[in-house]
Amino acid sequence: MELGNISELIGAAASGISLVFSLVAWMTARKASDRAWEASRRDLSGNLQAWWCRKISENKQGDWGLAINNSEKEPVAYRDVTIKATSNGNDSSRKFKILPPGLYFSPTDGSYPTIEHTQFDALNPIVNSSKHTIDSISYTDPLGKRWIWTPQDGLLESKTI
């Protein structure tokens, strides 16, 4: 075998090895990009929370209701929001066509699904009541994906819309 043919063979082998390494690097970068995109979507969709509270008022007992927080960390409006909640064994669910960023209070005095914008220091959270639960929160994010949160499963992308 001639010296020129050997160097061509070595060059071809080196090119092939470079191609393999390039493909592996591209696939690794693609997977990392997909994971970053999914994490970003999950962050975007994980900003909505609800909990039972009493709104501080002149009434010493305070008004009972739901605090609904659409975090302003990633300011987006969610669509078709359903919060399934239970209060003293009664259905206290809420439905909203759109929920803009902010903290809201939704009273249980019969006027809901009325909500009013509020501040954290105006609310006393109810943290140890077995009679007041948030059973699920479902909504559509700005990218059109449907999500559902439950205490049992956490936040999951919903398969049905």
Short mmCIF file of N, CA and C in Angstrom, two decimals:
data_model
loop_
_atom_site.label_atom_id
_atom_site.label_comp_id
_atom_site.label_asym_id
_atom_site.label_seq_id
_atom_site.Cartn_x
_atom_site.Cartn_y
_atom_site.Cartn_z
N MET A 1 0.85 -1.17 0.00
CA MET A 1 0.00 0.00 0.00
C MET A 1 0.90 1.24 0.00
N GLU A 2 0.54 2.20 -0.79
CA GLU A 2 1.35 3.41 -0.90
C GLU A 2 1.06 4.35 0.26
N LEU A 3 2.05 5.20 0.51
CA LEU A 3 1.95 6.15 1.62
C LEU A 3 0.77 7.11 1.43
N GLY A 4 0.49 7.55 0.20
CA GLY A 4 -0.63 8.45 -0.08
C GLY A 4 -1.95 7.79 0.23
N ASN A 5 -2.09 6.53 -0.12
CA ASN A 5 -3.33 5.81 0.15
C ASN A 5 -3.56 5.64 1.65
N ILE A 6 -2.49 5.40 2.41
CA ILE A 6 -2.59 5.26 3.87
C ILE A 6 -3.06 6.56 4.49
N SER A 7 -2.49 7.68 4.04
CA SER A 7 -2.89 8.97 4.62
C SER A 7 -4.33 9.32 4.24
N GLU A 8 -4.74 8.94 3.02
CA GLU A 8 -6.13 9.16 2.63
C GLU A 8 -7.07 8.30 3.47
N LEU A 9 -6.66 7.06 3.73
CA LEU A 9 -7.46 6.17 4.56
C LEU A 9 -7.57 6.71 5.99
N ILE A 10 -6.47 7.22 6.53
CA ILE A 10 -6.47 7.80 7.89
C ILE A 10 -7.35 9.05 7.91
N GLY A 11 -7.26 9.87 6.88
CA GLY A 11 -8.09 11.08 6.80
C GLY A 11 -9.57 10.75 6.71
N ALA A 12 -9.89 9.72 5.92
CA ALA A 12 -11.29 9.30 5.80
C ALA A 12 -11.81 8.76 7.14
N ALA A 13 -10.97 7.96 7.82
CA ALA A 13 -11.36 7.43 9.12
C ALA A 13 -11.56 8.56 10.13
N ALA A 14 -10.66 9.54 10.11
CA ALA A 14 -10.78 10.68 11.02
C ALA A 14 -12.06 11.47 10.72
N SER A 15 -12.39 11.63 9.44
CA SER A 15 -13.63 12.32 9.07
C SER A 15 -14.86 11.55 9.56
N GLY A 16 -14.82 10.24 9.43
CA GLY A 16 -15.93 9.41 9.91
C GLY A 16 -16.10 9.51 11.41
N ILE A 17 -14.97 9.47 12.14
CA ILE A 17 -15.03 9.60 13.59
C ILE A 17 -15.55 10.97 13.98
N SER A 18 -15.11 12.00 13.28
CA SER A 18 -15.60 13.36 13.54
C SER A 18 -17.10 13.45 13.31
N LEU A 19 -17.56 12.80 12.24
CA LEU A 19 -18.99 12.80 11.96
C LEU A 19 -19.78 12.14 13.09
N VAL A 20 -19.30 11.02 13.60
CA VAL A 20 -19.96 10.32 14.70
C VAL A 20 -20.00 11.21 15.94
N PHE A 21 -18.86 11.83 16.29
CA PHE A 21 -18.83 12.71 17.46
C PHE A 21 -19.77 13.90 17.27
N SER A 22 -19.83 14.45 16.06
CA SER A 22 -20.72 15.58 15.78
C SER A 22 -22.18 15.17 15.95
N LEU A 23 -22.54 13.99 15.46
CA LEU A 23 -23.92 13.51 15.61
C LEU A 23 -24.28 13.28 17.08
N VAL A 24 -23.36 12.70 17.84
CA VAL A 24 -23.61 12.48 19.26
C VAL A 24 -23.78 13.82 19.98
N ALA A 25 -22.91 14.78 19.67
CA ALA A 25 -23.01 16.11 20.29
C ALA A 25 -24.32 16.79 19.91
N TRP A 26 -24.73 16.67 18.65
CA TRP A 26 -25.98 17.29 18.21
C TRP A 26 -27.17 16.66 18.93
N MET A 27 -27.19 15.31 19.05
CA MET A 27 -28.30 14.64 19.73
C MET A 27 -28.35 15.02 21.21
N THR A 28 -27.19 15.14 21.85
CA THR A 28 -27.13 15.55 23.25
C THR A 28 -27.65 16.97 23.41
N ALA A 29 -27.22 17.87 22.53
CA ALA A 29 -27.68 19.26 22.58
C ALA A 29 -29.18 19.34 22.33
N ARG A 30 -29.69 18.53 21.42
CA ARG A 30 -31.11 18.53 21.11
C ARG A 30 -31.93 18.08 22.33
N LYS A 31 -31.48 17.02 23.00
CA LYS A 31 -32.17 16.54 24.20
C LYS A 31 -32.16 17.59 25.29
N ALA A 32 -31.02 18.26 25.47
CA ALA A 32 -30.91 19.32 26.49
C ALA A 32 -31.85 20.47 26.15
N SER A 33 -31.93 20.82 24.87
CA SER A 33 -32.82 21.89 24.43
C SER A 33 -34.28 21.51 24.68
N ASP A 34 -34.63 20.27 24.37
CA ASP A 34 -36.00 19.81 24.61
C ASP A 34 -36.35 19.84 26.09
N ARG A 35 -35.40 19.40 26.93
CA ARG A 35 -35.64 19.42 28.38
C ARG A 35 -35.78 20.86 28.88
N ALA A 36 -34.96 21.77 28.37
CA ALA A 36 -35.05 23.18 28.78
C ALA A 36 -36.39 23.77 28.35
N TRP A 37 -36.84 23.44 27.14
CA TRP A 37 -38.13 23.93 26.66
C TRP A 37 -39.26 23.41 27.54
N GLU A 38 -39.22 22.12 27.86
CA GLU A 38 -40.25 21.52 28.71
C GLU A 38 -40.24 22.15 30.11
N ALA A 39 -39.04 22.38 30.65
CA ALA A 39 -38.94 23.03 31.97
C ALA A 39 -39.50 24.44 31.91
N SER A 40 -39.23 25.15 30.83
CA SER A 40 -39.74 26.51 30.67
C SER A 40 -41.27 26.50 30.59
N ARG A 41 -41.84 25.57 29.82
CA ARG A 41 -43.30 25.44 29.73
C ARG A 41 -43.89 25.10 31.09
N ARG A 42 -43.23 24.22 31.82
CA ARG A 42 -43.73 23.81 33.13
C ARG A 42 -43.67 24.99 34.11
N ASP A 43 -42.59 25.77 34.04
CA ASP A 43 -42.50 26.97 34.89
C ASP A 43 -43.63 27.93 34.57
N LEU A 44 -43.86 28.14 33.28
CA LEU A 44 -44.92 29.03 32.83
C LEU A 44 -46.27 28.56 33.34
N SER A 45 -46.48 27.25 33.35
CA SER A 45 -47.77 26.70 33.71
C SER A 45 -47.92 26.41 35.18
N GLY A 46 -46.87 26.57 35.96
CA GLY A 46 -46.95 26.26 37.38
C GLY A 46 -47.18 27.45 38.28
N ASN A 47 -47.61 28.56 37.71
CA ASN A 47 -47.75 29.80 38.47
C ASN A 47 -49.11 29.98 39.14
N LEU A 48 -50.04 29.09 38.90
CA LEU A 48 -51.40 29.27 39.40
C LEU A 48 -51.62 28.42 40.65
N GLN A 49 -52.03 29.07 41.74
CA GLN A 49 -52.28 28.38 43.01
C GLN A 49 -53.56 28.92 43.64
N ALA A 50 -54.13 28.10 44.51
CA ALA A 50 -55.32 28.53 45.27
C ALA A 50 -55.25 27.92 46.66
N TRP A 51 -55.79 28.64 47.64
CA TRP A 51 -55.85 28.12 49.01
C TRP A 51 -56.98 28.83 49.73
N TRP A 52 -57.46 28.19 50.79
CA TRP A 52 -58.51 28.79 51.61
C TRP A 52 -57.91 29.85 52.52
N CYS A 53 -58.69 30.89 52.77
CA CYS A 53 -58.20 31.98 53.62
C CYS A 53 -59.40 32.72 54.21
N ARG A 54 -59.07 33.61 55.11
CA ARG A 54 -60.03 34.60 55.61
C ARG A 54 -59.47 35.96 55.26
N LYS A 55 -60.32 36.80 54.71
CA LYS A 55 -59.90 38.15 54.38
C LYS A 55 -60.06 39.03 55.61
N ILE A 56 -59.02 39.72 55.96
CA ILE A 56 -59.04 40.61 57.11
C ILE A 56 -60.03 41.75 56.82
N SER A 57 -60.92 41.96 57.77
CA SER A 57 -61.92 43.01 57.59
C SER A 57 -62.34 43.53 58.96
N GLU A 58 -63.28 44.44 58.96
CA GLU A 58 -63.79 44.96 60.23
C GLU A 58 -64.49 43.86 61.02
N ASN A 59 -65.02 42.87 60.30
CA ASN A 59 -65.64 41.71 60.93
C ASN A 59 -64.51 40.89 61.56
N LYS A 60 -64.54 40.72 62.87
CA LYS A 60 -63.44 40.03 63.55
C LYS A 60 -63.21 38.62 63.04
N GLN A 61 -64.27 37.94 62.61
CA GLN A 61 -64.12 36.59 62.08
C GLN A 61 -63.46 36.60 60.70
N GLY A 62 -63.67 37.65 59.97
CA GLY A 62 -63.14 37.72 58.61
C GLY A 62 -64.05 36.98 57.64
N ASP A 63 -63.94 37.34 56.38
CA ASP A 63 -64.74 36.70 55.34
C ASP A 63 -63.97 35.51 54.79
N TRP A 64 -64.61 34.33 54.77
CA TRP A 64 -64.00 33.13 54.24
C TRP A 64 -64.06 33.14 52.72
N GLY A 65 -63.04 32.55 52.11
CA GLY A 65 -63.04 32.44 50.66
C GLY A 65 -61.76 31.81 50.15
N LEU A 66 -61.58 31.89 48.86
CA LEU A 66 -60.39 31.35 48.22
C LEU A 66 -59.44 32.47 47.83
N ALA A 67 -58.19 32.28 48.15
CA ALA A 67 -57.14 33.12 47.58
C ALA A 67 -56.71 32.44 46.29
N ILE A 68 -56.66 33.18 45.22
CA ILE A 68 -56.27 32.65 43.92
C ILE A 68 -55.11 33.49 43.43
N ASN A 69 -53.97 32.86 43.28
CA ASN A 69 -52.75 33.59 42.91
C ASN A 69 -52.24 33.14 41.55
N ASN A 70 -52.27 34.06 40.60
CA ASN A 70 -51.62 33.86 39.31
C ASN A 70 -50.34 34.69 39.40
N SER A 71 -49.26 34.03 39.74
CA SER A 71 -48.00 34.70 40.03
C SER A 71 -47.60 35.66 38.92
N GLU A 72 -47.07 36.80 39.33
CA GLU A 72 -46.62 37.79 38.37
C GLU A 72 -45.16 37.56 37.97
N LYS A 73 -44.58 36.43 38.44
CA LYS A 73 -43.21 36.09 38.08
C LYS A 73 -43.08 35.95 36.56
N GLU A 74 -44.03 35.25 35.96
CA GLU A 74 -44.15 35.12 34.51
C GLU A 74 -45.56 35.62 34.18
N PRO A 75 -45.73 36.92 33.94
CA PRO A 75 -47.09 37.45 33.82
C PRO A 75 -47.83 36.96 32.58
N VAL A 76 -48.72 36.00 32.81
CA VAL A 76 -49.55 35.45 31.73
C VAL A 76 -50.98 35.30 32.25
N ALA A 77 -51.92 35.33 31.33
CA ALA A 77 -53.32 35.08 31.67
C ALA A 77 -53.65 33.64 31.29
N TYR A 78 -54.32 32.94 32.19
CA TYR A 78 -54.76 31.58 31.93
C TYR A 78 -56.21 31.59 31.51
N ARG A 79 -56.59 30.64 30.67
CA ARG A 79 -57.95 30.55 30.16
C ARG A 79 -58.66 29.32 30.73
N ASP A 80 -59.98 29.37 30.75
CA ASP A 80 -60.82 28.25 31.17
C ASP A 80 -60.33 27.63 32.47
N VAL A 81 -60.22 28.47 33.48
CA VAL A 81 -59.74 28.05 34.79
C VAL A 81 -60.90 27.46 35.59
N THR A 82 -60.67 26.26 36.15
CA THR A 82 -61.64 25.63 37.04
C THR A 82 -60.91 25.25 38.32
N ILE A 83 -61.40 25.78 39.43
CA ILE A 83 -60.85 25.43 40.74
C ILE A 83 -61.94 24.66 41.47
N LYS A 84 -61.68 23.37 41.69
CA LYS A 84 -62.63 22.55 42.44
C LYS A 84 -62.21 22.57 43.90
N ALA A 85 -63.13 23.06 44.73
CA ALA A 85 -62.85 23.22 46.15
C ALA A 85 -64.05 22.75 46.96
N THR A 86 -63.76 22.36 48.20
CA THR A 86 -64.80 21.91 49.11
C THR A 86 -64.72 22.72 50.39
N SER A 87 -65.90 23.13 50.89
CA SER A 87 -65.98 23.89 52.13
C SER A 87 -67.07 23.27 52.99
N ASN A 88 -66.67 22.70 54.13
CA ASN A 88 -67.63 22.06 55.04
C ASN A 88 -68.52 21.04 54.32
N GLY A 89 -67.93 20.29 53.40
CA GLY A 89 -68.67 19.27 52.66
C GLY A 89 -69.46 19.79 51.49
N ASN A 90 -69.45 21.09 51.25
CA ASN A 90 -70.19 21.69 50.14
C ASN A 90 -69.25 22.04 48.99
N ASP A 91 -69.78 21.96 47.77
CA ASP A 91 -69.01 22.33 46.59
C ASP A 91 -68.80 23.84 46.58
N SER A 92 -67.56 24.25 46.51
CA SER A 92 -67.22 25.67 46.45
C SER A 92 -66.36 25.96 45.23
N SER A 93 -66.65 25.27 44.14
CA SER A 93 -65.84 25.40 42.93
C SER A 93 -66.04 26.75 42.25
N ARG A 94 -65.02 27.14 41.50
CA ARG A 94 -65.05 28.39 40.74
C ARG A 94 -64.64 28.11 39.30
N LYS A 95 -65.24 28.88 38.38
CA LYS A 95 -64.84 28.79 36.96
C LYS A 95 -64.64 30.22 36.45
N PHE A 96 -63.57 30.39 35.71
CA PHE A 96 -63.25 31.70 35.14
C PHE A 96 -62.83 31.50 33.68
N LYS A 97 -63.35 32.33 32.79
CA LYS A 97 -62.96 32.27 31.38
C LYS A 97 -61.50 32.70 31.20
N ILE A 98 -61.10 33.70 31.97
CA ILE A 98 -59.72 34.19 31.90
C ILE A 98 -59.31 34.67 33.29
N LEU A 99 -58.06 34.40 33.63
CA LEU A 99 -57.54 34.83 34.93
C LEU A 99 -56.21 35.55 34.70
N PRO A 100 -56.21 36.88 34.76
CA PRO A 100 -54.98 37.63 34.55
C PRO A 100 -54.04 37.52 35.75
N PRO A 101 -52.79 37.96 35.59
CA PRO A 101 -51.84 37.90 36.71
C PRO A 101 -52.35 38.71 37.90
N GLY A 102 -52.05 38.24 39.10
CA GLY A 102 -52.41 38.95 40.31
C GLY A 102 -52.90 38.01 41.39
N LEU A 103 -53.12 38.57 42.56
CA LEU A 103 -53.68 37.84 43.70
C LEU A 103 -55.12 38.28 43.88
N TYR A 104 -56.02 37.30 43.99
CA TYR A 104 -57.44 37.58 44.08
C TYR A 104 -58.05 36.89 45.29
N PHE A 105 -59.18 37.44 45.74
CA PHE A 105 -59.97 36.83 46.80
C PHE A 105 -61.36 36.57 46.23
N SER A 106 -61.84 35.35 46.42
CA SER A 106 -63.18 34.97 45.97
C SER A 106 -63.97 34.50 47.19
N PRO A 107 -64.94 35.29 47.64
CA PRO A 107 -65.65 34.97 48.89
C PRO A 107 -66.60 33.78 48.73
N THR A 108 -66.93 33.17 49.86
CA THR A 108 -67.88 32.06 49.87
C THR A 108 -69.25 32.51 50.38
N ASP A 109 -69.50 33.78 50.35
CA ASP A 109 -70.76 34.30 50.89
C ASP A 109 -71.92 34.23 49.90
N GLY A 110 -71.75 33.51 48.83
CA GLY A 110 -72.81 33.39 47.85
C GLY A 110 -72.64 34.31 46.66
N SER A 111 -71.69 35.24 46.72
CA SER A 111 -71.50 36.16 45.60
C SER A 111 -70.47 35.66 44.59
N TYR A 112 -69.85 34.52 44.89
CA TYR A 112 -68.87 34.02 43.92
C TYR A 112 -69.60 33.50 42.69
N PRO A 113 -69.03 33.50 41.53
CA PRO A 113 -67.59 33.54 41.28
C PRO A 113 -66.99 34.93 41.19
N THR A 114 -67.52 35.87 41.94
CA THR A 114 -66.92 37.20 42.01
C THR A 114 -65.53 37.08 42.61
N ILE A 115 -64.60 37.83 42.05
CA ILE A 115 -63.27 37.89 42.64
C ILE A 115 -62.86 39.35 42.71
N GLU A 116 -62.01 39.64 43.65
CA GLU A 116 -61.49 41.00 43.77
C GLU A 116 -59.98 40.93 43.94
N HIS A 117 -59.31 41.86 43.35
CA HIS A 117 -57.85 41.94 43.48
C HIS A 117 -57.52 42.29 44.92
N THR A 118 -56.48 41.69 45.48
CA THR A 118 -56.13 41.93 46.88
C THR A 118 -54.62 41.86 47.07
N GLN A 119 -54.19 41.99 48.31
CA GLN A 119 -52.77 41.91 48.68
C GLN A 119 -52.59 40.77 49.68
N PHE A 120 -51.38 40.20 49.73
CA PHE A 120 -51.12 39.10 50.65
C PHE A 120 -51.39 39.47 52.10
N ASP A 121 -51.03 40.69 52.49
CA ASP A 121 -51.21 41.05 53.91
C ASP A 121 -52.67 41.25 54.30
N ALA A 122 -53.58 41.19 53.34
CA ALA A 122 -55.01 41.29 53.64
C ALA A 122 -55.65 39.92 53.86
N LEU A 123 -54.85 38.85 53.74
CA LEU A 123 -55.38 37.49 53.82
C LEU A 123 -54.72 36.69 54.94
N ASN A 124 -55.53 35.91 55.64
CA ASN A 124 -55.03 34.95 56.62
C ASN A 124 -55.26 33.56 56.05
N PRO A 125 -54.20 32.83 55.68
CA PRO A 125 -54.40 31.51 55.09
C PRO A 125 -54.93 30.51 56.12
N ILE A 126 -55.77 29.61 55.66
CA ILE A 126 -56.27 28.51 56.48
C ILE A 126 -55.40 27.30 56.11
N VAL A 127 -54.57 26.86 57.05
CA VAL A 127 -53.58 25.84 56.71
C VAL A 127 -53.84 24.47 57.31
N ASN A 128 -54.74 24.35 58.25
CA ASN A 128 -54.95 23.06 58.91
C ASN A 128 -56.41 22.66 59.00
N SER A 129 -57.19 22.98 58.01
CA SER A 129 -58.60 22.61 58.04
C SER A 129 -58.85 21.40 57.16
N SER A 130 -59.41 20.35 57.74
CA SER A 130 -59.78 19.18 56.94
C SER A 130 -61.13 19.38 56.25
N LYS A 131 -61.84 20.46 56.61
CA LYS A 131 -63.14 20.74 56.02
C LYS A 131 -63.06 21.70 54.82
N HIS A 132 -61.90 22.25 54.57
CA HIS A 132 -61.71 23.20 53.48
C HIS A 132 -60.54 22.72 52.63
N THR A 133 -60.86 22.24 51.44
CA THR A 133 -59.81 21.65 50.59
C THR A 133 -59.85 22.23 49.18
N ILE A 134 -58.71 22.22 48.56
CA ILE A 134 -58.60 22.49 47.12
C ILE A 134 -58.41 21.12 46.49
N ASP A 135 -59.38 20.69 45.70
CA ASP A 135 -59.37 19.34 45.16
C ASP A 135 -58.67 19.25 43.81
N SER A 136 -58.76 20.30 43.00
CA SER A 136 -58.04 20.33 41.73
C SER A 136 -58.08 21.74 41.15
N ILE A 137 -57.11 22.02 40.32
CA ILE A 137 -57.06 23.28 39.56
C ILE A 137 -56.73 22.87 38.13
N SER A 138 -57.57 23.26 37.20
CA SER A 138 -57.30 22.96 35.79
C SER A 138 -57.41 24.25 34.98
N TYR A 139 -56.61 24.33 33.92
CA TYR A 139 -56.57 25.55 33.11
C TYR A 139 -55.81 25.31 31.82
N THR A 140 -55.96 26.26 30.91
CA THR A 140 -55.23 26.25 29.64
C THR A 140 -54.19 27.35 29.70
N ASP A 141 -52.94 27.00 29.38
CA ASP A 141 -51.87 27.99 29.42
C ASP A 141 -51.85 28.81 28.13
N PRO A 142 -51.02 29.85 28.05
CA PRO A 142 -50.99 30.71 26.86
C PRO A 142 -50.54 29.98 25.59
N LEU A 143 -49.90 28.83 25.73
CA LEU A 143 -49.48 28.06 24.57
C LEU A 143 -50.53 27.05 24.12
N GLY A 144 -51.70 27.06 24.79
CA GLY A 144 -52.79 26.19 24.40
C GLY A 144 -52.78 24.81 25.02
N LYS A 145 -51.89 24.55 25.96
CA LYS A 145 -51.83 23.26 26.63
C LYS A 145 -52.74 23.28 27.85
N ARG A 146 -53.43 22.20 28.08
CA ARG A 146 -54.32 22.06 29.23
C ARG A 146 -53.55 21.38 30.36
N TRP A 147 -53.67 21.92 31.57
CA TRP A 147 -52.97 21.41 32.74
C TRP A 147 -53.97 21.12 33.85
N ILE A 148 -53.62 20.20 34.72
CA ILE A 148 -54.43 19.92 35.90
C ILE A 148 -53.49 19.66 37.08
N TRP A 149 -53.84 20.29 38.20
CA TRP A 149 -53.10 20.07 39.46
C TRP A 149 -54.05 19.40 40.43
N THR A 150 -53.56 18.37 41.10
CA THR A 150 -54.29 17.74 42.20
C THR A 150 -53.32 17.54 43.35
N PRO A 151 -53.81 17.47 44.58
CA PRO A 151 -52.91 17.23 45.71
C PRO A 151 -52.19 15.89 45.59
N GLN A 152 -52.84 14.91 44.96
CA GLN A 152 -52.24 13.59 44.86
C GLN A 152 -51.12 13.52 43.81
N ASP A 153 -51.33 14.14 42.66
CA ASP A 153 -50.41 13.98 41.52
C ASP A 153 -49.57 15.21 41.23
N GLY A 154 -49.87 16.35 41.83
CA GLY A 154 -49.16 17.56 41.47
C GLY A 154 -49.63 18.06 40.11
N LEU A 155 -48.76 18.76 39.41
CA LEU A 155 -49.11 19.37 38.12
C LEU A 155 -48.81 18.41 36.99
N LEU A 156 -49.82 18.12 36.18
CA LEU A 156 -49.69 17.23 35.04
C LEU A 156 -50.33 17.86 33.82
N GLU A 157 -49.75 17.59 32.66
CA GLU A 157 -50.38 18.03 31.43
C GLU A 157 -51.59 17.14 31.20
N SER A 158 -52.73 17.77 30.95
CA SER A 158 -53.97 17.03 30.76
C SER A 158 -54.01 16.47 29.35
N LYS A 159 -54.50 15.26 29.22
CA LYS A 159 -54.58 14.62 27.90
C LYS A 159 -55.85 15.00 27.16
N THR A 160 -56.83 15.56 27.87
CA THR A 160 -58.08 15.95 27.23
C THR A 160 -58.30 17.44 27.41
N ILE A 161 -58.97 18.01 26.45
CA ILE A 161 -59.30 19.44 26.54
C ILE A 161 -60.80 19.62 26.55
#
